[in-house]
């Protein structure tokens, strides 16, 4: 039922009509000499709209900003306080009124994504604020809904397998279906720009920031899956965003906290990193996100790619022929802030070729810096208008000038439907990868191994709505007729926790251990060894990166699988595979090197056992 305080759809549509009238798109006489095709007419109308904007409004269109709160006008007091502290405004509506921002980004930690109906109301409130400006313009509302280990919107919305899981499945049609489902649900909630799919090729197992967010290590396989997801998202009516250009897959540093350097030659970049971005461009990608990384072979100045004209204009625009929207990665990340101050970064990003400036640490500093750069002549107004036109063309393509609002009925019709949830389960079943199965131990039989102990890591849910993993695994076994008990031992189990788990194994038929990024010194290795020493068979399930098995070799487990994420959909699929209700169909999309000698491959790309 629609909340009494929520404007009716009729009221929202009236606001759309009023806003469209106020925009006063180019009169017929202005179009008489324009080319007859619709695209040229649209460009002319949008150029006319831009010409009516003040300089302050133009600068605002370039920014995509975070804001705290579940409502555009009446957030909780704690969120008002956070907004005042970080942005100097109370609400999303005030943010739009003061800075005329062209976009808002949603985060779960900013309390934007409590549940689908609330998200829809927040989106509508933001669009109302956009249309209430002197020059009414709808906003692009974005989020990072990659699925897998990065998801801002959780249950009851459908969570589909993440990128590396889809890479393990190897099906472009399934990748397309997953993106179509995800895009349809985001659109129903008023989210119009998704920062996915990840186009990075994860060729470095030590990569701390990409990992399972990538489809895999084979550039051509990644390219095919990226293109499939671009078509899936955009076919559902939202903008897809391939990231992180020119490629963040071969780094040992996290650009949130440092400035990574990619040491690929230009030829290696062309072979390893470029193919997925070329495929995205060929598929008609609406936006591409930059990386805060240094690639000396592409730009000897060693500026981060976000601020590099040779990379963004020379390669992305001119060499790859891309003329869509370029959005920076968050300007609050250390990787882009280390070399230049916060007041220089947005100006340099625009000079490099960016269009959207995402989430600066201080909007006041960034907004005023761009404003002053235009007034001083460092940035021409024509350069700013070039980016605004790209942004407005995308808004027009998405239908936001026609009707930017969504409805509760649309949420009920599209979000978390039975068919979507069932499809997510089917897709996930095809991704689980079986790496070791000593003496055909799996699948489990309820008659001989009906009493299950589940232990292991319980990382926080990406969306705050799933898990914890040990409980999810135990529940999935129970639903299949097993008797299951869960004991959370954590990512770094203490000696006491290891003792507790070993004691709990007594009398059990099998122990399932959820492992999470096991290192050479991780006590998770000790946990698996101790459990195996009890004589109870042990099955390990890597719930994040599939490289865990290299560190666990020799600990005595009976079987080992890779699930690629700890969201419920992938954990349930792993249990169905373990129990024989589904066959293991996934194969490794990345190689697993030997722990003792990383130059040797333990399990190659394409490896995976079956029953």
XYZ file of C-alpha atoms in Angstrom:
611
model
C 0.000 0.000 0.000
C 1.259 3.462 -0.851
C 2.243 5.604 2.128
C -0.103 8.563 2.728
C 2.846 10.959 2.644
C 4.012 9.675 -0.741
C 2.820 11.803 -3.672
C 0.536 9.946 -6.038
C 1.782 8.992 -9.470
C -0.676 11.486 -10.955
C 0.949 14.236 -8.876
C 4.425 13.120 -9.931
C 3.462 13.016 -13.580
C 1.987 16.486 -13.261
C 5.341 17.596 -11.890
C 7.014 16.031 -14.900
C 4.723 17.913 -17.256
C 5.293 21.182 -15.395
C 9.017 20.620 -15.463
C 8.981 19.854 -19.166
C 7.025 23.023 -19.817
C 9.413 25.083 -17.700
C 12.385 23.670 -19.574
C 10.935 25.202 -22.735
C 12.818 22.985 -25.101
C 13.710 24.646 -28.387
C 10.747 26.182 -30.201
C 9.684 24.811 -33.560
C 11.335 27.686 -35.406
C 14.670 26.752 -33.851
C 14.306 23.227 -35.191
C 13.272 24.160 -38.693
C 16.804 24.150 -39.958
C 17.902 21.175 -37.862
C 18.499 17.799 -39.510
C 15.322 15.775 -39.774
C 16.431 12.777 -37.769
C 15.269 12.389 -34.165
C 18.785 12.209 -32.728
C 19.768 15.566 -34.199
C 16.513 17.108 -32.998
C 17.146 15.799 -29.502
C 20.660 17.228 -29.509
C 19.340 20.623 -30.553
C 16.691 20.614 -27.830
C 19.254 19.673 -25.194
C 21.691 22.325 -26.408
C 18.881 24.846 -26.057
C 18.282 23.609 -22.509
C 21.983 23.983 -21.692
C 21.982 27.516 -23.056
C 19.318 28.443 -20.511
C 21.376 27.191 -17.549
C 23.378 29.492 -15.325
C 27.065 28.685 -14.949
C 26.344 27.346 -11.456
C 23.717 24.990 -12.861
C 26.089 23.810 -15.550
C 28.825 23.024 -13.035
C 26.338 21.169 -10.858
C 25.328 18.847 -13.696
C 28.848 17.428 -13.697
C 28.666 16.090 -10.130
C 27.284 12.833 -8.747
C 27.108 13.038 -4.963
C 26.355 10.869 -1.956
C 23.720 11.984 0.523
C 22.561 10.429 3.771
C 18.986 9.404 4.405
C 16.083 7.211 3.355
C 14.024 10.213 2.218
C 14.784 13.191 -0.005
C 13.047 15.599 2.370
C 12.550 13.949 5.778
C 15.593 11.814 6.655
C 16.327 10.715 10.206
C 18.042 13.237 12.461
C 21.318 11.278 12.438
C 21.368 11.512 8.651
C 20.565 15.235 8.751
C 23.520 15.672 11.084
C 25.797 13.673 8.762
C 24.685 15.723 5.755
C 25.299 19.000 7.583
C 28.754 17.836 8.640
C 29.910 16.518 5.258
C 27.953 18.574 2.707
C 26.492 21.573 4.538
C 22.890 20.721 3.667
C 20.179 18.868 5.563
C 18.609 16.719 2.856
C 18.924 15.441 -0.688
C 16.433 18.080 -1.802
C 18.575 20.838 -0.290
C 21.671 19.344 -1.919
C 20.015 19.539 -5.334
C 18.677 23.042 -4.695
C 22.060 24.408 -3.622
C 24.449 22.608 -5.976
C 22.196 21.546 -8.918
C 23.953 18.156 -8.991
C 23.303 16.012 -12.023
C 23.289 12.740 -10.105
C 22.980 11.029 -6.722
C 24.739 7.789 -5.753
C 23.059 5.370 -3.341
C 24.897 3.502 -0.581
C 23.564 1.097 2.026
C 25.777 2.731 4.685
C 24.191 6.106 3.839
C 20.793 4.545 4.614
C 19.567 5.062 1.048
C 18.622 1.433 0.415
C 16.504 0.073 3.254
C 13.939 -1.722 1.090
C 12.527 -1.447 -2.442
C 9.462 0.727 -1.765
C 11.522 3.165 0.296
C 14.134 3.297 -2.480
C 11.410 4.097 -5.009
C 10.081 6.906 -2.812
C 13.590 8.303 -2.323
C 14.154 8.230 -6.073
C 10.868 10.033 -6.702
C 11.719 12.662 -4.097
C 15.078 13.263 -5.736
C 13.468 13.646 -9.160
C 10.875 16.048 -7.741
C 13.705 18.163 -6.361
C 15.406 18.114 -9.754
C 12.283 19.369 -11.478
C 11.802 22.097 -8.859
C 15.041 23.838 -9.888
C 15.036 27.116 -11.888
C 16.044 25.000 -14.870
C 14.219 21.700 -14.256
C 16.436 18.706 -14.999
C 15.947 15.088 -13.863
C 18.841 13.303 -12.162
C 20.806 10.161 -12.889
C 20.503 7.968 -9.797
C 23.343 5.473 -9.566
C 24.705 2.713 -7.373
C 27.288 -0.077 -7.306
C 25.088 -3.131 -7.786
C 27.695 -5.514 -9.204
C 26.171 -8.457 -7.304
C 28.359 -11.030 -5.632
C 30.544 -9.272 -3.058
C 29.453 -5.715 -4.025
C 25.740 -5.020 -3.705
C 24.000 -1.952 -2.265
C 20.438 -3.225 -2.652
C 19.647 -6.508 -0.944
C 16.676 -8.718 -0.137
C 13.840 -8.745 -0.968
C 15.347 -7.612 -4.286
C 16.896 -10.439 -6.268
C 20.611 -11.007 -5.762
C 22.179 -12.793 -8.726
C 25.657 -14.373 -8.861
C 28.592 -11.981 -9.140
C 31.066 -11.636 -11.978
C 33.564 -14.414 -11.237
C 30.760 -16.844 -10.501
C 29.297 -16.017 -13.903
C 32.781 -16.453 -15.338
C 32.855 -19.936 -13.812
C 29.514 -20.659 -15.440
C 30.926 -19.455 -18.736
C 27.535 -18.702 -20.288
C 27.011 -15.381 -22.013
C 23.267 -15.983 -22.126
C 23.213 -16.534 -18.351
C 25.297 -13.379 -17.823
C 22.828 -11.480 -19.994
C 19.879 -12.928 -18.059
C 21.436 -12.002 -14.709
C 21.987 -8.404 -15.850
C 18.490 -8.168 -17.321
C 16.954 -9.290 -14.026
C 19.144 -6.945 -12.003
C 18.552 -4.020 -14.359
C 14.789 -4.527 -14.417
C 14.642 -4.402 -10.616
C 16.920 -1.357 -10.334
C 14.821 0.500 -12.903
C 11.654 -0.264 -10.949
C 13.217 1.418 -7.896
C 14.263 4.505 -9.866
C 17.967 3.641 -10.085
C 18.963 4.551 -13.619
C 22.756 4.089 -13.782
C 24.493 0.977 -12.471
C 28.253 0.939 -11.981
C 28.589 -2.530 -13.498
C 29.797 -4.702 -15.148
C 33.433 -4.819 -14.045
C 35.616 -5.075 -17.159
C 38.910 -5.646 -15.338
C 40.797 -8.844 -16.204
C 41.985 -10.336 -12.911
C 45.389 -11.700 -13.859
C 46.906 -11.086 -10.409
C 45.710 -13.450 -7.642
C 47.072 -10.991 -5.055
C 44.775 -8.228 -6.321
C 43.127 -6.929 -3.126
C 40.358 -4.835 -4.678
C 39.102 -6.672 -7.785
C 39.362 -10.461 -7.364
C 35.939 -12.062 -7.738
C 34.502 -8.743 -8.954
C 36.136 -9.694 -12.283
C 34.738 -12.311 -14.653
C 38.149 -13.971 -14.843
C 41.675 -14.004 -16.229
C 41.000 -14.684 -19.922
C 40.579 -11.338 -21.748
C 38.383 -12.754 -24.496
C 36.124 -14.627 -22.095
C 35.802 -11.513 -19.945
C 35.054 -9.430 -23.046
C 32.193 -11.701 -24.070
C 30.613 -11.643 -20.620
C 31.017 -7.877 -20.293
C 29.259 -7.315 -23.627
C 26.470 -9.693 -22.611
C 25.883 -7.823 -19.368
C 25.995 -4.429 -21.041
C 23.191 -5.569 -23.331
C 21.294 -7.088 -20.412
C 21.394 -3.983 -18.244
C 20.710 -1.544 -21.035
C 17.993 -3.721 -22.505
C 16.288 -3.414 -19.122
C 16.273 0.374 -19.465
C 19.179 1.473 -17.290
C 22.681 2.696 -18.080
C 25.489 0.190 -17.622
C 28.991 1.309 -16.626
C 32.095 -0.709 -17.471
C 34.958 -0.166 -15.043
C 37.778 0.550 -14.234
C 39.399 1.985 -17.364
C 42.114 1.324 -18.518
C 42.088 -1.876 -16.404
C 42.577 -2.547 -12.677
C 43.144 -6.298 -12.863
C 46.907 -6.575 -12.352
C 47.663 -4.700 -9.153
C 48.685 -5.582 -5.621
C 47.414 -2.279 -4.204
C 43.892 -1.106 -3.447
C 43.215 2.303 -5.010
C 40.898 3.147 -2.110
C 44.001 3.440 0.069
C 46.962 3.830 -2.301
C 47.906 4.754 -5.876
C 48.565 1.467 -7.707
C 50.877 1.166 -10.704
C 50.194 -1.202 -13.593
C 53.457 -2.251 -15.218
C 52.011 -3.618 -18.462
C 53.633 -2.500 -21.698
C 51.361 -0.855 -24.242
C 51.283 -4.156 -26.139
C 50.350 -6.087 -22.990
C 47.638 -3.562 -22.255
C 46.233 -4.082 -25.722
C 46.205 -7.847 -25.282
C 45.182 -8.172 -21.618
C 43.261 -5.109 -20.480
C 41.737 -3.543 -23.572
C 39.519 -6.346 -25.004
C 36.661 -6.061 -22.455
C 36.508 -2.285 -22.882
C 36.558 -2.624 -26.659
C 33.704 -5.114 -26.338
C 31.763 -2.756 -24.079
C 32.140 0.090 -26.565
C 31.051 -2.183 -29.414
C 28.011 -3.208 -27.354
C 26.991 0.442 -26.987
C 27.989 0.999 -23.367
C 26.364 4.108 -21.889
C 29.125 4.998 -19.433
C 32.664 3.992 -18.536
C 34.294 4.515 -15.143
C 37.931 5.489 -14.765
C 40.554 3.881 -12.543
C 42.785 5.677 -10.049
C 45.850 3.811 -11.295
C 49.132 4.769 -12.925
C 50.039 3.094 -16.222
C 53.423 4.513 -17.271
C 53.303 2.815 -20.677
C 50.114 4.730 -21.487
C 51.053 8.028 -19.832
C 54.696 8.712 -18.874
C 53.614 11.590 -16.608
C 52.420 8.920 -14.155
C 49.231 10.794 -13.431
C 46.393 8.507 -12.330
C 44.274 7.481 -15.294
C 41.336 9.517 -13.965
C 43.440 12.655 -14.493
C 45.271 11.533 -17.649
C 44.366 13.171 -20.951
C 46.555 10.719 -22.939
C 44.572 7.817 -21.452
C 41.021 9.188 -21.389
C 41.041 11.388 -24.473
C 43.911 9.872 -26.448
C 43.059 6.201 -25.930
C 39.446 5.945 -24.766
C 37.945 8.718 -26.887
C 40.200 8.762 -29.940
C 41.672 5.264 -30.194
C 38.646 3.258 -28.986
C 36.172 5.722 -30.497
C 34.071 6.104 -27.354
C 31.824 9.177 -27.144
C 29.583 8.232 -24.217
C 29.695 9.380 -20.620
C 32.967 8.979 -18.712
C 32.519 8.928 -14.934
C 35.367 9.080 -12.451
C 35.706 6.502 -9.735
C 35.033 8.061 -6.343
C 37.084 11.213 -5.880
C 37.291 10.417 -2.190
C 39.669 7.516 -2.807
C 43.338 7.874 -1.891
C 44.466 6.813 -5.352
C 43.283 10.074 -6.913
C 44.037 12.383 -3.966
C 47.713 11.624 -3.369
C 49.330 13.611 -6.148
C 47.032 16.658 -6.287
C 44.827 18.491 -3.804
C 41.055 18.065 -3.661
C 40.521 21.426 -5.355
C 42.667 20.417 -8.351
C 41.408 16.877 -8.881
C 37.955 17.697 -10.372
C 39.406 20.321 -12.701
C 42.135 17.969 -13.919
C 39.591 15.167 -14.386
C 37.518 17.375 -16.686
C 40.600 18.479 -18.600
C 41.532 14.799 -19.027
C 38.165 13.959 -20.585
C 35.806 12.984 -17.736
C 32.163 14.039 -17.753
C 30.817 13.025 -14.353
C 32.697 13.794 -11.133
C 31.759 11.130 -8.601
C 31.489 11.632 -4.862
C 34.188 14.212 -4.021
C 35.169 14.283 -0.335
C 34.066 17.929 -0.130
C 31.444 18.950 -2.659
C 31.873 22.611 -1.752
C 35.593 22.550 -2.523
C 35.175 20.558 -5.746
C 32.159 22.501 -7.054
C 33.739 25.877 -6.379
C 37.048 24.729 -7.902
C 35.343 23.881 -11.190
C 33.347 27.106 -11.080
C 36.505 29.183 -10.592
C 38.361 27.222 -13.293
C 35.666 28.223 -15.789
C 35.622 31.833 -14.635
C 39.414 32.049 -14.888
C 39.494 30.468 -18.329
C 41.419 27.344 -17.312
C 38.309 25.404 -18.357
C 36.234 26.801 -21.190
C 32.470 26.884 -20.862
C 32.360 24.980 -24.157
C 34.331 22.124 -22.571
C 31.872 21.982 -19.688
C 28.905 22.058 -22.071
C 30.410 19.165 -24.036
C 30.197 16.967 -20.930
C 26.751 18.254 -19.969
C 25.426 17.357 -23.414
C 26.673 13.782 -23.038
C 25.022 13.565 -19.614
C 21.733 15.015 -20.842
C 21.721 12.770 -23.903
C 21.975 9.795 -21.547
C 19.138 11.144 -19.403
C 17.069 11.581 -22.545
C 17.866 8.063 -23.766
C 16.698 6.671 -20.419
C 13.393 8.536 -20.744
C 13.982 10.755 -17.737
C 12.779 13.928 -19.445
C 9.577 12.125 -20.396
C 8.885 10.507 -16.988
C 11.531 10.136 -14.269
C 9.162 8.659 -11.669
C 8.493 5.089 -10.546
C 5.555 3.521 -8.718
C 4.909 1.144 -5.844
C 2.947 -0.984 -8.281
C 6.029 -1.262 -10.460
C 8.119 -2.328 -7.474
C 5.611 -5.048 -6.584
C 5.459 -6.206 -10.194
C 9.214 -6.301 -10.847
C 11.308 -6.570 -7.683
C 12.125 -9.909 -6.049
C 9.584 -11.830 -8.068
C 9.324 -15.593 -7.863
C 10.537 -15.953 -11.453
C 13.563 -13.723 -10.828
C 14.533 -15.548 -7.620
C 14.140 -18.942 -9.305
C 16.271 -17.807 -12.232
C 18.998 -16.585 -9.853
C 19.085 -20.010 -8.206
C 19.340 -21.760 -11.587
C 22.150 -19.473 -12.712
C 24.031 -20.002 -9.445
C 23.854 -23.777 -9.721
C 25.803 -23.570 -12.965
C 28.653 -21.624 -11.335
C 29.683 -23.757 -8.315
C 33.075 -25.302 -9.034
C 34.256 -28.624 -7.618
C 38.066 -28.704 -7.351
C 38.791 -31.780 -5.224
C 36.658 -34.865 -4.573
C 38.775 -37.573 -2.949
C 37.499 -41.071 -3.721
C 34.190 -39.670 -4.939
C 33.241 -38.467 -1.464
C 30.656 -36.070 -2.888
C 27.753 -35.889 -3.351
C 26.729 -36.482 0.239
C 24.087 -39.025 1.114
C 21.662 -38.177 3.917
C 21.748 -41.819 4.995
C 25.507 -41.983 5.538
C 26.336 -38.301 6.161
C 23.118 -36.788 7.405
C 24.557 -35.017 10.461
C 26.447 -31.929 9.284
C 28.555 -29.383 11.175
C 29.087 -26.061 9.402
C 31.943 -23.837 10.583
C 33.955 -21.002 9.117
C 34.101 -17.337 8.281
C 31.079 -15.053 8.573
C 31.944 -11.825 6.719
C 29.265 -9.137 6.751
C 26.688 -9.271 3.989
C 27.527 -7.011 1.028
C 24.026 -5.552 1.183
C 23.358 -6.025 4.875
C 20.460 -8.379 4.120
C 21.941 -11.880 3.692
C 23.822 -14.384 5.798
C 25.639 -14.979 8.008
C 27.268 -17.594 5.766
C 27.544 -20.420 8.318
C 23.869 -20.032 9.227
C 22.868 -19.838 5.557
C 24.780 -23.014 4.733
C 23.314 -24.857 7.724
C 19.787 -23.746 6.845
C 20.226 -24.897 3.253
C 21.326 -28.361 4.451
C 18.365 -28.521 6.829
C 15.941 -27.672 4.031
C 17.331 -30.629 2.074
C 16.653 -33.019 4.942
C 20.030 -33.019 6.714
C 20.591 -32.260 10.390
C 22.894 -29.256 10.464
C 24.570 -27.191 13.188
C 26.465 -23.910 12.633
C 29.506 -22.666 14.576
C 30.980 -19.335 13.488
C 34.769 -19.421 13.765
C 35.588 -16.203 11.910
C 38.135 -15.127 9.320
C 40.966 -15.343 11.881
C 39.830 -18.123 14.242
C 41.428 -18.084 17.668
C 42.838 -21.183 19.304
C 39.757 -21.288 21.510
C 37.454 -21.156 18.481
C 39.414 -23.891 16.763
C 39.113 -26.038 19.899
C 35.371 -25.327 20.005
C 34.933 -26.381 16.380
C 36.977 -29.569 16.854
C 34.883 -30.475 19.900
C 31.662 -29.779 17.997
C 32.765 -32.189 15.252
C 32.479 -35.137 17.619
C 29.640 -37.396 16.497
C 29.106 -35.543 13.222
C 29.191 -37.267 9.838
C 30.830 -34.406 7.919
C 32.174 -30.909 8.550
C 31.695 -28.141 5.970
C 34.153 -25.256 6.359
C 33.523 -21.887 4.727
C 36.946 -20.367 4.001
C 37.678 -16.738 3.191
C 40.892 -15.588 1.476
C 43.217 -18.054 3.183
C 46.846 -16.919 3.378
C 50.010 -18.865 4.191
C 49.818 -17.764 7.814
C 46.041 -17.866 8.197
C 44.692 -19.770 11.210
C 42.005 -21.021 8.840
C 44.605 -23.565 7.696
C 44.992 -24.735 11.280
C 41.214 -24.963 11.610
C 40.896 -27.260 8.593
C 43.844 -29.428 9.739
C 42.438 -29.808 13.260
C 39.015 -30.730 11.952
C 40.462 -33.292 9.526
C 42.495 -34.770 12.380
C 39.260 -35.616 14.229
C 38.584 -38.249 11.589
C 35.383 -36.575 10.452
C 35.475 -35.877 6.689
C 35.944 -32.188 5.864
C 34.537 -30.304 2.863
C 35.883 -26.796 2.250
C 33.929 -24.112 0.408
C 35.826 -20.974 -0.670
C 33.236 -18.240 -0.155
C 35.277 -15.489 -1.818
C 38.416 -15.943 -3.945
C 38.925 -19.442 -5.353
C 42.646 -19.356 -4.520
C 42.090 -20.733 -0.990
C 42.667 -24.309 -2.087
C 46.345 -23.592 -2.849
C 46.940 -22.776 0.810
C 44.772 -25.649 2.074
C 46.454 -28.415 0.065
C 47.789 -30.996 2.506
C 45.431 -30.143 5.361
C 43.483 -33.363 4.913
C 40.127 -32.281 3.500
C 38.032 -34.745 1.519
C 36.527 -32.314 -0.983
C 36.813 -28.653 -1.933
C 34.576 -26.262 -3.845
C 34.589 -22.619 -4.913
C 31.408 -20.544 -4.498
C 32.891 -17.102 -5.393
C 30.712 -15.163 -2.915
C 29.004 -15.435 0.449
C 25.599 -14.136 -0.631
C 22.730 -16.533 0.001
C 22.097 -17.394 -3.643
C 25.616 -18.735 -4.166
C 25.829 -20.500 -0.801
C 22.507 -22.273 -1.367
C 23.746 -23.408 -4.772
C 26.939 -24.789 -3.208
C 24.873 -26.826 -0.733
C 22.679 -28.227 -3.498
C 25.840 -29.317 -5.307
C 27.356 -30.866 -2.165
C 24.110 -32.729 -1.501
C 23.738 -33.928 -5.073
C 20.594 -31.940 -5.835
C 22.588 -30.217 -8.586
C 25.720 -31.194 -10.439
C 28.932 -29.134 -10.235
C 28.944 -27.347 -13.575
C 31.350 -24.468 -12.955
C 34.972 -24.350 -14.052
C 37.751 -22.050 -12.905
C 37.801 -18.700 -14.755
C 41.224 -17.961 -13.225
C 44.279 -20.162 -12.710
C 45.228 -21.231 -9.194
C 48.987 -21.235 -8.635
C 50.828 -23.463 -6.212
C 51.348 -21.817 -2.848
C 54.978 -22.934 -2.577
C 55.827 -21.949 -6.167
C 53.515 -19.367 -7.789
C 55.229 -19.929 -11.143
C 53.557 -23.352 -11.251
C 49.846 -23.747 -11.924
C 47.994 -26.048 -9.557
C 44.624 -25.807 -11.318
C 44.374 -24.162 -14.766
C 41.633 -22.013 -16.238
C 38.777 -24.315 -17.206
C 39.418 -26.868 -14.470
C 36.414 -28.288 -12.666
C 35.247 -31.753 -11.669
C 31.816 -33.247 -12.249
C 29.829 -36.112 -10.736
